[in-house]
Amino acid sequence: MSSLQLINLRANSLSGNLQVDMIMNSNIPSALETTDSQEAFPKEICALTKLKELYLGKNNLTGQIPDDIARLVSLEKLGLEGNRLNGHIPQQIGNCTYLMEIHMQNNNLTGAIPNEIGNLHALQELDLAFNNITGSIPSTFFNFSLLRKVNMAYNHLSRHLPSNTGFRLPNLEDLYLERNELSGPIPDSISNASKLIVLDLSSNSFSGTIPDSLGNLRNLQKLNLAENLLTSRSLHSELSFLSSLSKVQEFSLFKVQWKSHWVVGFRFPLGIYLNLLKNCMLLIAELQEIFLEESANLSNMIGLILQQNELTGAIPSEIGRLKHLQDFSLASNKLRGHIPDEICHLERLSYLYLLENGFSGSLPACLSNITSLRELYLGSNRFTSIPSSFWSLKDLLQINLSFNSLTGTLPLEIGNLKVVTIIDFSSNQLSGDIPTSITGLQNLAHFSLSDNRMQGPIPSSFGDLVSLEFLDLSSNNLSGAIPKSLEKLVHLKTFNVSFNRLQGEIPDRGSFANFSSRSFMDNEALCGPIRMQVPPCKSINIHRKSKRPHEFGIRYIVPAIASIILVIVFTVIIFRRSHKRKQGTQEDSSPTATWRKISRHELYRATEGFNETNLLGTGSCGSVYRGTLSDGLCIAVKVFHLELEGELMRFDSECEVLRMLRHRNLVKIISSC
């Protein structure tokens, strides 16, 4: 293996010594198996002078890149990315003149970029991003005629870009220098890199004006000058060079001093993006001017983002000309009035953000025409109603209409939003019951109706909302119990039903074991565990207490009554024997011997089916009904509870005694059946 040309040990999390003699006399896996101690860059590899490609990326390599790397004179591709290498890039790397690709990103490299790197005339790709490299970019660096991709982002590079930047970079396509400490003007010469596709100089300290020569970069697709100290003469002079950038897909400017106003986040590629973010003092008149004068150039724009400004007035009707618009945001401004119907001409619109303004009235009924709409954020405005056609937007994923003045009820048609994941109607004036059709929204993860006037119960079918993570129904007039079915919602993380009129037991299984008393405070009559700061539920205690009187009655009262009856029976028997007739006629002691036989059917007819209108009274043993037999005899029928064991036998005995007694206040005993 003395002629080895490629070693690829990428993404193995290697540690220990990599011994060349093992590579020479065995195979790569056996060499890995014998490593037993952590080492820096394996210096032994530097003895492989014919090696062309070396990939050691995404391992646990530590320490410094050895100076002996200069011995790899045939090396063309070097991959050391994603390790923990530290120290500086060795000057000796300039001896590897065949190098075409260097990947050292995501390490802990420090120091400056060596001037000797300018000797690598075959270099095509250089990635040093996400390190701690300091100093300036050497002027020799920009002499690589074959260089295509450069990424030095997220370092601590400082000072000015060389004035010859771009002169000898005819093949450069991507230049990433964001998140450094570079300063000074953007050199005009950069426009000579005519094949540039991506130019990202954001988050530095570049100053001065944006050079008009950038308009020569006809292949540019992304230009990011955000987070710098750039200044501009005027709005239209700044836009002039953009008219040449027909291929630009994203243009960003942040913190541009513009007419004494700070424009933070100006993204305006003619034909694609316009983005004015944060504290822009641009008035609506100028905004309308852009729409009116530039509408022909903006007709292909897919994103219009003007959020967090001081914009006032109304949305101009010219917005309807942007037929290709997909992303539209005017959030966090001071706009007022109605949403114009012309917005419904944006048939490709997917994202509409108008929250935190002063818009009022009803939502446009024609919104249902924008079938491509996926996210609708209109919260913190003054909207009063939702048109019925709105609920036909069956592909909506997210809806936020919170903090408005919406009135009326939620219709059953809300169930048409089959794929919706977020619904927020909190802080409105909605009333009525919660529609049960919401149960069909199986993707719903976030649902809030807090601070409204909703009434009725919480639908028990909410337990079928298997994706639900957030449920806030607080500050309403909801009544009834909290459904136990909600315990099935295994993904539920937030639950709030405080400030309602709910009653009954708080569920304590499933996700409810994790909720605090804040979720249930200020309701009418909730009960549950002590930790919920509500009274304990009485259902079990009531059951136990209800058994005690019954047990007391069986144990003490019933025997006492039985004893009294026995005494009475004994007395009657003695009395009867002492007054027997001389003819020795003895009356049968069986209660059924002389009693009239009356069928249950006859009693049923006599009491009109034991009708409540004939009920005379109810006691612990049964109920008494008034009735009239077929022969006109008025009777009182006592119906016993069958579950009272032994009660009928005792009553038969009692009837036998009472049948023998005569008193004006005693009802005559006719029969027992």
XYZ file of C-alpha atoms in Angstrom:
673
model
C 0.000 0.000 0.000
C 2.959 2.299 -0.443
C 1.147 3.832 -3.416
C -2.023 4.578 -1.421
C -3.821 7.571 -2.938
C -7.023 7.897 -0.888
C -7.861 7.528 2.805
C -11.465 8.103 3.829
C -12.056 7.770 7.568
C -14.787 10.424 7.653
C -17.485 10.348 10.369
C -16.013 7.556 12.502
C -15.439 9.475 15.759
C -11.882 8.172 15.784
C -9.560 8.387 18.742
C -6.084 7.054 19.393
C -3.013 6.588 17.213
C -3.402 5.740 13.566
C -0.247 3.746 12.721
C 0.990 3.832 9.160
C 2.741 0.456 9.357
C -0.620 -1.127 10.023
C -2.075 0.721 7.036
C 0.836 -0.463 4.907
C 0.616 -4.110 5.956
C -3.048 -4.591 6.785
C -6.382 -3.032 6.071
C -7.957 0.138 7.363
C -10.477 -1.503 9.728
C -7.753 -3.443 11.609
C -5.800 -0.232 12.049
C -8.863 1.364 13.645
C -9.407 -1.578 15.961
C -5.956 -1.279 17.542
C -6.173 2.391 18.482
C -6.048 2.827 22.235
C -5.223 6.444 23.038
C -6.354 9.851 21.876
C -4.049 11.660 19.451
C -4.143 14.790 17.353
C -4.075 14.758 13.592
C -2.432 11.365 12.765
C 1.074 12.519 11.772
C 1.919 9.101 10.331
C -0.360 9.813 7.384
C 2.029 12.582 6.310
C 4.441 9.841 5.198
C 2.075 8.866 2.375
C 3.605 11.198 -0.164
C 1.468 9.933 -3.042
C -1.792 10.479 -1.190
C -4.262 12.524 -3.241
C -7.402 12.570 -1.102
C -7.604 12.600 2.699
C -10.944 12.714 4.508
C -10.851 12.756 8.315
C -13.950 14.903 8.853
C -16.441 14.466 11.705
C -14.156 12.542 14.050
C -12.895 13.407 17.507
C -9.504 14.619 16.333
C -7.916 17.190 18.625
C -4.672 19.103 18.770
C -3.073 20.976 15.892
C -2.670 20.323 12.200
C 0.994 19.177 11.931
C 3.555 21.098 9.897
C 4.424 17.755 8.282
C 1.346 18.119 6.154
C 3.748 19.793 3.711
C 5.025 16.290 2.836
C 1.688 15.479 1.186
C 2.860 17.112 -1.999
C 0.384 15.177 -4.160
C -2.658 16.020 -2.033
C -5.649 17.380 -3.979
C -8.517 17.183 -1.476
C -8.287 17.680 2.292
C -11.295 17.164 4.577
C -10.817 17.965 8.270
C -14.258 19.472 8.985
C -16.262 18.803 12.129
C -13.399 17.969 14.512
C -11.922 19.718 17.549
C -8.682 20.818 15.967
C -7.125 23.974 17.393
C -4.113 26.149 16.774
C -3.299 27.900 13.524
C -3.393 26.775 9.914
C 0.253 25.809 9.201
C 2.133 27.943 6.696
C 3.537 24.717 5.206
C 0.161 24.000 3.643
C 1.329 26.316 0.883
C 3.618 23.480 -0.308
C 0.621 21.336 -1.224
C 0.288 23.108 -4.539
C -2.057 20.519 -6.043
C -4.749 21.181 -3.462
C -8.148 21.831 -5.066
C -10.395 21.560 -2.000
C -9.803 22.469 1.656
C -12.556 21.825 4.213
C -11.656 22.888 7.767
C -15.023 24.286 8.898
C -16.473 23.613 12.358
C -13.232 23.370 14.344
C -11.493 25.586 16.902
C -8.791 26.974 14.636
C -7.244 30.302 15.635
C -4.690 32.732 14.286
C -4.578 34.343 10.865
C -4.934 32.870 7.404
C -1.317 32.301 6.226
C -0.161 34.312 3.213
C 1.295 31.074 1.800
C -2.222 29.927 0.998
C -1.871 32.210 -1.996
C 0.442 29.591 -3.538
C -2.461 27.177 -4.048
C -3.283 28.227 -7.580
C -5.316 25.078 -8.214
C -7.677 25.845 -5.323
C -11.389 25.650 -6.199
C -13.125 25.344 -2.817
C -12.113 26.768 0.567
C -14.295 26.402 3.661
C -13.003 27.827 6.953
C -16.406 28.738 8.453
C -17.252 28.406 12.157
C -13.765 28.783 13.627
C -12.003 31.518 15.593
C -9.736 32.781 12.830
C -8.587 36.376 13.239
C -6.701 39.001 11.271
C -7.324 40.217 7.755
C -7.911 38.335 4.544
C -4.522 38.328 2.743
C -4.464 40.110 -0.596
C -2.860 37.046 -2.191
C -6.039 35.146 -1.466
C -7.891 36.821 -4.318
C -5.561 35.615 -7.064
C -7.162 32.200 -7.578
C -8.490 32.088 -11.097
C -10.070 28.640 -10.517
C -11.695 29.451 -7.177
C -15.468 28.741 -7.159
C -16.606 28.618 -3.530
C -15.321 30.506 -0.472
C -16.853 30.315 2.991
C -15.196 32.177 5.876
C -18.399 32.981 7.761
C -18.625 33.010 11.557
C -15.025 33.920 12.382
C -13.325 37.060 13.691
C -11.828 38.376 10.462
C -11.310 42.137 10.523
C -10.074 45.157 8.560
C -10.943 46.056 4.987
C -11.468 43.805 2.016
C -8.541 44.221 -0.391
C -9.206 46.796 -3.092
C -8.461 44.194 -5.775
C -11.205 41.858 -4.536
C -12.814 40.253 -7.548
C -10.288 41.237 -10.209
C -8.819 37.756 -10.551
C -11.800 35.668 -9.485
C -13.518 35.031 -12.815
C -15.021 31.699 -11.686
C -16.120 32.662 -8.178
C -19.760 31.663 -7.572
C -20.266 31.741 -3.791
C -18.653 34.182 -1.348
C -19.762 33.890 2.289
C -18.133 36.386 4.661
C -21.040 36.990 7.078
C -20.666 37.195 10.851
C -17.158 38.648 10.950
C -15.712 42.036 11.903
C -14.887 43.328 8.432
C -15.136 47.080 7.942
C -14.624 49.812 5.387
C -16.405 50.183 2.055
C -17.582 47.367 -0.154
C -14.973 47.465 -2.953
C -16.265 48.264 -6.445
C -13.883 45.633 -7.798
C -16.036 42.830 -6.419
C -18.320 43.330 -9.400
C -15.578 41.844 -11.610
C -16.419 38.407 -10.198
C -19.117 38.226 -12.843
C -20.159 34.622 -12.104
C -21.141 35.350 -8.510
C -24.397 33.654 -7.526
C -24.265 34.258 -3.758
C -22.706 37.282 -2.068
C -23.241 37.418 1.690
C -21.501 40.241 3.556
C -24.082 40.507 6.339
C -23.377 41.106 10.034
C -20.118 43.006 9.620
C -19.224 46.682 9.916
C -19.118 47.692 6.259
C -19.783 51.398 5.784
C -20.372 53.850 2.984
C -22.822 53.464 0.138
C -23.739 50.369 -1.791
C -21.698 50.441 -5.009
C -23.808 50.754 -8.145
C -21.333 48.402 -9.819
C -23.079 45.495 -8.074
C -25.554 45.789 -10.910
C -22.939 44.079 -13.106
C -23.408 40.815 -11.212
C -26.054 39.571 -13.649
C -25.983 35.990 -12.292
C -26.536 37.025 -8.692
C -29.382 35.186 -6.959
C -28.743 36.082 -3.326
C -27.316 39.385 -2.119
C -27.233 39.901 1.645
C -25.838 43.133 3.034
C -27.820 42.957 6.266
C -26.584 44.199 9.653
C -23.940 46.654 8.466
C -23.371 50.405 8.713
C -24.207 51.224 5.123
C -25.721 54.541 4.077
C -27.779 55.535 1.088
C -28.486 58.705 -0.799
C -32.190 58.034 -1.453
C -34.684 55.294 -1.971
C -34.738 55.417 -5.749
C -30.996 55.815 -6.201
C -30.565 52.736 -4.033
C -32.922 50.761 -6.209
C -31.330 51.790 -9.484
C -28.658 49.070 -9.592
C -31.238 46.408 -8.774
C -32.926 46.881 -12.118
C -30.057 44.932 -13.691
C -30.303 41.976 -11.316
C -32.967 40.002 -13.134
C -31.997 36.698 -11.485
C -31.893 37.860 -7.884
C -34.096 35.773 -5.611
C -33.191 37.405 -2.317
C -31.802 40.814 -1.490
C -31.351 41.949 2.097
C -30.303 45.252 3.585
C -30.383 45.951 7.307
C -29.479 49.112 9.175
C -29.198 51.331 6.164
C -29.138 55.061 6.914
C -31.827 56.273 4.553
C -33.004 59.872 4.443
C -32.169 60.158 8.152
C -34.408 57.151 8.832
C -33.103 53.739 9.811
C -34.294 51.025 7.487
C -33.634 47.729 9.178
C -34.056 44.779 6.892
C -34.714 46.105 3.413
C -35.046 43.139 1.118
C -35.961 44.270 -2.396
C -34.969 42.186 -5.358
C -37.004 43.498 -8.263
C -39.257 40.647 -9.154
C -38.845 38.573 -5.983
C -38.557 40.008 -2.426
C -39.305 43.241 -0.659
C -38.644 43.201 3.061
C -38.767 46.257 5.325
C -38.299 45.114 8.918
C -38.173 46.862 12.276
C -38.433 50.582 12.939
C -38.587 51.737 9.340
C -40.017 55.279 9.292
C -41.291 54.837 5.732
C -44.708 56.449 5.304
C -47.614 54.900 3.473
C -47.317 57.521 0.729
C -43.913 56.177 -0.193
C -45.231 52.633 0.077
C -48.022 53.469 -2.353
C -45.481 55.073 -4.617
C -43.591 51.800 -4.755
C -46.771 49.947 -5.638
C -47.872 52.443 -8.254
C -44.594 53.298 -9.942
C -42.860 49.961 -9.615
C -45.832 47.632 -10.034
C -44.682 46.516 -13.472
C -41.305 45.496 -12.090
C -42.802 43.877 -9.005
C -45.380 41.756 -10.789
C -43.302 38.601 -10.287
C -42.618 39.245 -6.619
C -43.373 36.238 -4.403
C -42.751 37.867 -1.005
C -43.747 41.272 0.364
C -42.753 41.694 4.005
C -43.157 45.113 5.607
C -43.601 44.113 9.232
C -42.553 46.096 12.321
C -42.607 49.548 10.787
C -44.472 52.773 11.431
C -46.667 52.434 8.352
C -50.015 54.238 8.542
C -53.118 54.545 6.396
C -54.766 51.704 4.502
C -53.627 48.871 2.267
C -53.672 50.257 -1.299
C -55.860 48.466 -3.822
C -52.804 48.134 -6.090
C -51.756 45.181 -3.965
C -53.951 43.106 -6.248
C -51.437 43.505 -9.086
C -48.891 41.238 -7.406
C -50.341 38.088 -8.938
C -47.415 35.860 -7.939
C -47.300 36.925 -4.302
C -47.040 33.999 -1.885
C -45.903 35.655 1.348
C -47.452 38.964 2.488
C -46.817 40.573 5.866
C -47.763 43.999 7.176
C -47.645 42.910 10.809
C -46.864 45.347 13.638
C -47.638 48.616 11.904
C -50.268 51.325 12.364
C -52.460 50.530 9.391
C -56.240 50.961 9.572
C -59.419 50.494 7.581
C -60.807 47.416 5.889
C -58.859 44.741 4.075
C -59.459 45.573 0.398
C -61.207 42.973 -1.754
C -58.301 43.280 -4.199
C -56.244 41.145 -1.838
C -58.387 38.231 -3.010
C -56.746 38.541 -6.446
C -53.599 37.056 -4.913
C -54.612 33.534 -5.808
C -51.153 32.106 -4.998
C -50.980 33.596 -1.518
C -49.966 31.077 1.149
C -49.033 33.262 4.131
C -50.970 36.370 5.192
C -49.797 38.228 8.306
C -51.695 41.424 9.201
C -51.605 41.111 12.997
C -51.006 44.037 15.373
C -52.612 46.811 13.349
C -55.944 48.652 13.493
C -57.865 46.862 10.739
C -61.627 46.702 11.320
C -64.903 45.430 9.888
C -65.621 41.971 8.581
C -63.076 39.750 6.922
C -63.523 39.860 3.132
C -65.950 37.170 1.991
C -63.774 36.627 -1.060
C -60.948 35.233 1.098
C -62.446 31.847 0.290
C -61.137 32.344 -3.274
C -57.535 32.099 -2.036
C -57.529 28.319 -1.855
C -53.725 28.283 -1.553
C -53.883 30.027 1.855
C -52.088 28.047 4.568
C -51.397 30.489 7.411
C -53.672 33.393 8.376
C -52.572 35.656 11.241
C -54.965 38.576 11.802
C -54.745 38.886 15.585
C -54.710 42.154 17.547
C -56.964 44.142 15.237
C -60.624 45.232 15.396
C -62.336 42.721 13.140
C -65.977 42.136 14.072
C -67.181 39.142 12.066
C -66.153 36.131 10.019
C -68.040 35.461 6.757
C -69.630 32.037 6.368
C -67.585 31.428 3.219
C -64.414 31.543 5.308
C -64.950 28.004 6.562
C -64.530 26.599 3.052
C -60.745 27.193 3.238
C -60.212 23.497 3.873
C -56.418 23.615 3.416
C -55.746 26.196 6.141
C -53.065 25.046 8.576
C -52.932 27.932 11.059
C -55.538 30.554 12.051
C -55.000 33.357 14.545
C -57.842 35.834 15.045
C -57.126 36.537 18.709
C -57.610 39.952 20.332
C -60.285 41.215 17.982
C -63.962 42.114 18.468
C -65.523 39.052 16.870
C -69.121 38.334 17.880
C -71.617 35.567 17.191
C -71.132 31.835 17.439
C -68.689 29.366 15.984
C -70.535 27.403 13.285
C -70.445 23.655 12.778
C -68.653 24.378 9.493
C -65.449 24.902 11.467
C -65.199 21.146 11.127
C -64.392 21.643 7.415
C -60.842 22.701 8.331
C -59.645 19.107 8.328
C -55.889 19.782 8.238
C -55.721 22.766 10.602
C -53.111 22.547 13.371
C -53.574 25.901 15.153
C -56.817 27.750 15.957
C -56.653 30.813 18.201
C -59.860 32.821 18.732
C -58.944 34.044 22.217
C -59.928 37.475 23.564
C -63.016 38.121 21.457
C -66.755 38.255 22.186
C -67.787 34.888 20.782
C -70.724 33.133 22.445
C -72.787 29.953 22.224
C -71.740 26.352 22.621
C -68.420 24.914 21.512
C -69.242 23.116 18.233
C -68.796 19.366 18.487
C -67.627 19.270 14.857
C -64.197 20.362 16.121
C -63.733 16.733 17.108
C -63.087 15.904 13.455
C -59.942 18.067 13.368
C -57.519 15.232 13.998
C -54.406 17.367 13.304
C -55.388 20.119 15.741
C -52.514 20.731 18.164
C -53.327 24.211 19.516
C -56.866 25.387 20.327
C -57.679 28.537 22.289
C -61.070 30.104 23.007
C -60.014 31.879 26.195
C -61.564 35.183 27.237
C -64.820 34.904 25.296
C -68.465 34.322 26.262
C -68.749 30.657 25.369
C -71.444 28.653 27.162
C -72.505 25.070 27.652
C -70.357 22.043 28.392
C -66.920 21.049 27.201
C -67.669 18.393 24.554
C -66.670 14.962 25.807
C -65.697 14.152 22.218
C -62.657 16.428 22.677
C -61.020 13.296 24.007
C -60.727 12.186 20.378
C -58.453 15.115 19.410
C -55.412 12.858 19.421
C -52.921 15.560 18.344
C -53.980 18.187 20.889
C -51.108 19.736 22.862
C -52.590 23.084 23.949
C -56.180 23.672 25.106
C -57.208 26.992 26.670
C -60.912 27.535 27.427
C -60.399 29.885 30.378
C -62.470 32.991 31.155
C -65.772 31.895 29.633
C -69.173 30.779 30.974
C -68.700 27.057 30.443
C -70.678 24.755 32.728
C -70.948 21.072 33.515
C -68.097 18.723 34.282
C -64.621 18.388 32.828
C -64.924 15.282 30.617
C -62.941 12.294 31.852
C -62.327 11.498 28.175
C -59.690 14.259 28.116
C -57.425 11.918 30.065
C -56.824 10.141 26.743
C -54.976 13.158 25.299
C -51.448 11.857 25.786
C -49.798 14.835 24.038
C -51.613 17.498 26.072
C -49.044 19.825 27.667
C -51.094 22.940 28.430
C -54.669 22.929 29.773
C -56.622 25.850 31.230
C -60.308 26.013 32.152
C -60.014 28.579 34.947
C -62.656 31.283 35.466
C -65.685 29.310 34.290
C -68.729 27.711 35.967
C -67.547 24.126 35.882
C -68.572 21.534 38.459
C -67.647 18.026 39.441
C -64.463 16.059 39.763
C -61.195 17.172 38.162
C -59.687 14.311 36.119
C -56.410 13.110 37.594
C -55.067 10.575 35.127
C -53.001 10.914 31.962
C -51.687 14.425 31.321
C -53.878 15.813 34.123
C -51.411 14.447 36.651
C -49.017 17.196 35.506
C -51.380 20.198 35.675
C -51.456 22.622 38.597
C -54.296 24.408 40.354
C -53.872 27.387 38.028
C -55.560 25.387 35.310
C -58.790 25.067 37.338
C -59.015 28.129 39.602
C -62.195 30.178 40.090
C -64.866 27.741 38.987
C -68.282 27.095 40.504
C -67.962 23.729 42.198
C -64.952 21.713 41.137
C -63.583 19.101 43.486
C -60.554 16.852 43.480
C -57.088 16.342 44.969
C -55.786 18.744 47.613
C -53.005 19.945 45.286
C -55.685 21.468 43.027
C -56.767 23.723 45.922
C -60.391 22.619 45.598
C -62.632 20.752 48.076
C -62.359 16.958 48.082
C -65.051 15.143 46.156
C -67.861 13.851 48.449
C -69.201 11.017 46.335
C -67.279 8.323 48.257
C -67.950 9.869 51.684
C -71.635 10.257 50.928
C -71.838 6.621 49.973
C -70.205 5.585 53.208
C -72.396 7.842 55.305
C -75.529 6.679 53.518
C -74.774 3.127 54.595
C -74.492 4.010 58.275
C -78.201 4.831 58.892
C -79.152 1.677 57.036
C -76.796 -0.409 59.150
C -78.072 1.277 62.305
C -81.660 0.487 61.316
C -80.929 -3.159 60.662
C -78.918 -3.556 63.814
C -81.165 -1.752 66.317
C -84.531 -0.523 65.037
C -85.698 -3.665 63.236
C -85.140 -5.961 66.251
C -86.984 -3.494 68.468
C -89.992 -3.424 66.148
C -89.966 -7.209 65.886
C -89.987 -7.487 69.676
C -92.970 -5.170 69.942
C -94.854 -7.159 67.316
C -94.168 -10.394 69.177
C -95.520 -8.889 72.389
C -98.647 -7.762 70.573
C -99.113 -11.173 68.960
C -98.686 -12.897 72.298
C -101.251 -10.576 73.918
C -103.788 -11.113 71.132
C -103.459 -14.873 71.348
C -104.100 -14.804 75.085
C -107.055 -12.502 74.531
C -108.574 -14.732 71.839
C -108.269 -17.884 73.905
C -110.022 -16.315 76.845
C -112.963 -15.243 74.665
C -113.431 -18.346 72.536
C -117.013 -19.313 71.794
C -118.355 -22.261 73.722
C -119.202 -24.171 70.540
C -115.465 -24.576 70.199
C -115.342 -22.934 66.765
C -111.726 -22.041 66.290
C -110.708 -19.495 63.729
C -107.889 -20.473 61.408
C -104.665 -18.766 62.318
C -103.517 -18.692 58.706
C -103.797 -15.188 57.318
C -104.903 -16.485 53.963
C -107.714 -18.664 55.326
C -110.431 -16.025 55.273
C -108.636 -13.244 53.371
C -110.039 -12.192 50.056
C -107.945 -13.332 47.105
C -107.029 -10.385 44.902
C -104.775 -10.777 41.844
C -101.918 -8.447 41.007
C -103.675 -7.667 37.720
C -106.778 -6.501 39.605
C -104.634 -4.313 41.837
C -102.888 -2.942 38.749
C -106.249 -1.918 37.273
C -107.518 -0.576 40.594
C -104.561 1.804 40.936
C -104.478 2.680 37.215
C -101.119 0.980 36.839
C -99.817 2.281 40.167
C -100.110 5.763 38.728
C -98.353 8.618 40.530
C -101.693 10.422 40.829
C -102.868 7.655 43.167
C -99.766 7.692 45.355
C -100.689 8.339 48.993
C -97.216 8.197 50.468
C -93.767 6.622 50.481
C -91.873 5.096 53.383
C -88.644 3.225 53.990
C -90.297 -0.119 53.178
C -92.422 0.814 50.198
C -95.188 3.010 48.751
C -98.972 3.226 49.391
C -101.455 3.759 46.523
C -105.192 4.531 46.505
C -107.380 2.273 44.339
C -110.931 1.105 43.555
C -111.736 -2.569 43.017
C -114.160 -3.807 40.378
C -116.959 -4.044 42.963
C -116.482 -0.390 43.922
C -114.589 -1.045 47.131
C -112.015 1.677 47.881
C -108.713 0.264 49.023
C -105.168 1.300 50.016
C -102.411 -0.837 48.485
C -98.975 -1.014 50.079
C -96.217 -2.075 47.652
C -92.982 -3.291 49.262
C -89.398 -2.904 48.083
C -88.453 -6.451 47.167
C -84.839 -5.965 48.142
C -85.777 -5.745 51.838
C -85.064 -9.279 52.921
C -87.621 -10.775 55.374
C -89.858 -7.720 55.324
C -92.813 -9.515 53.684
C -92.818 -12.265 56.311
C -92.839 -9.720 59.097
C -95.614 -7.773 57.389
C -97.765 -10.905 57.075
C -97.452 -11.396 60.805
C -98.295 -7.763 61.394
C -101.369 -8.028 59.148
C -102.563 -11.096 61.075
C -102.459 -9.082 64.273
C -104.050 -5.967 62.805
C -106.824 -8.016 61.176
C -107.950 -9.054 64.636
C -107.964 -5.515 65.967
C -110.879 -3.138 65.643
C -110.494 0.630 65.938
C -111.994 3.588 64.188
C -108.530 4.845 63.165
C -107.369 1.468 61.807
C -107.936 0.517 58.169
C -109.429 -2.929 57.739
C -106.991 -5.520 56.411
C -108.511 -7.207 53.341
C -105.667 -9.285 51.912
C -101.909 -9.820 51.623
C -100.541 -11.098 48.343
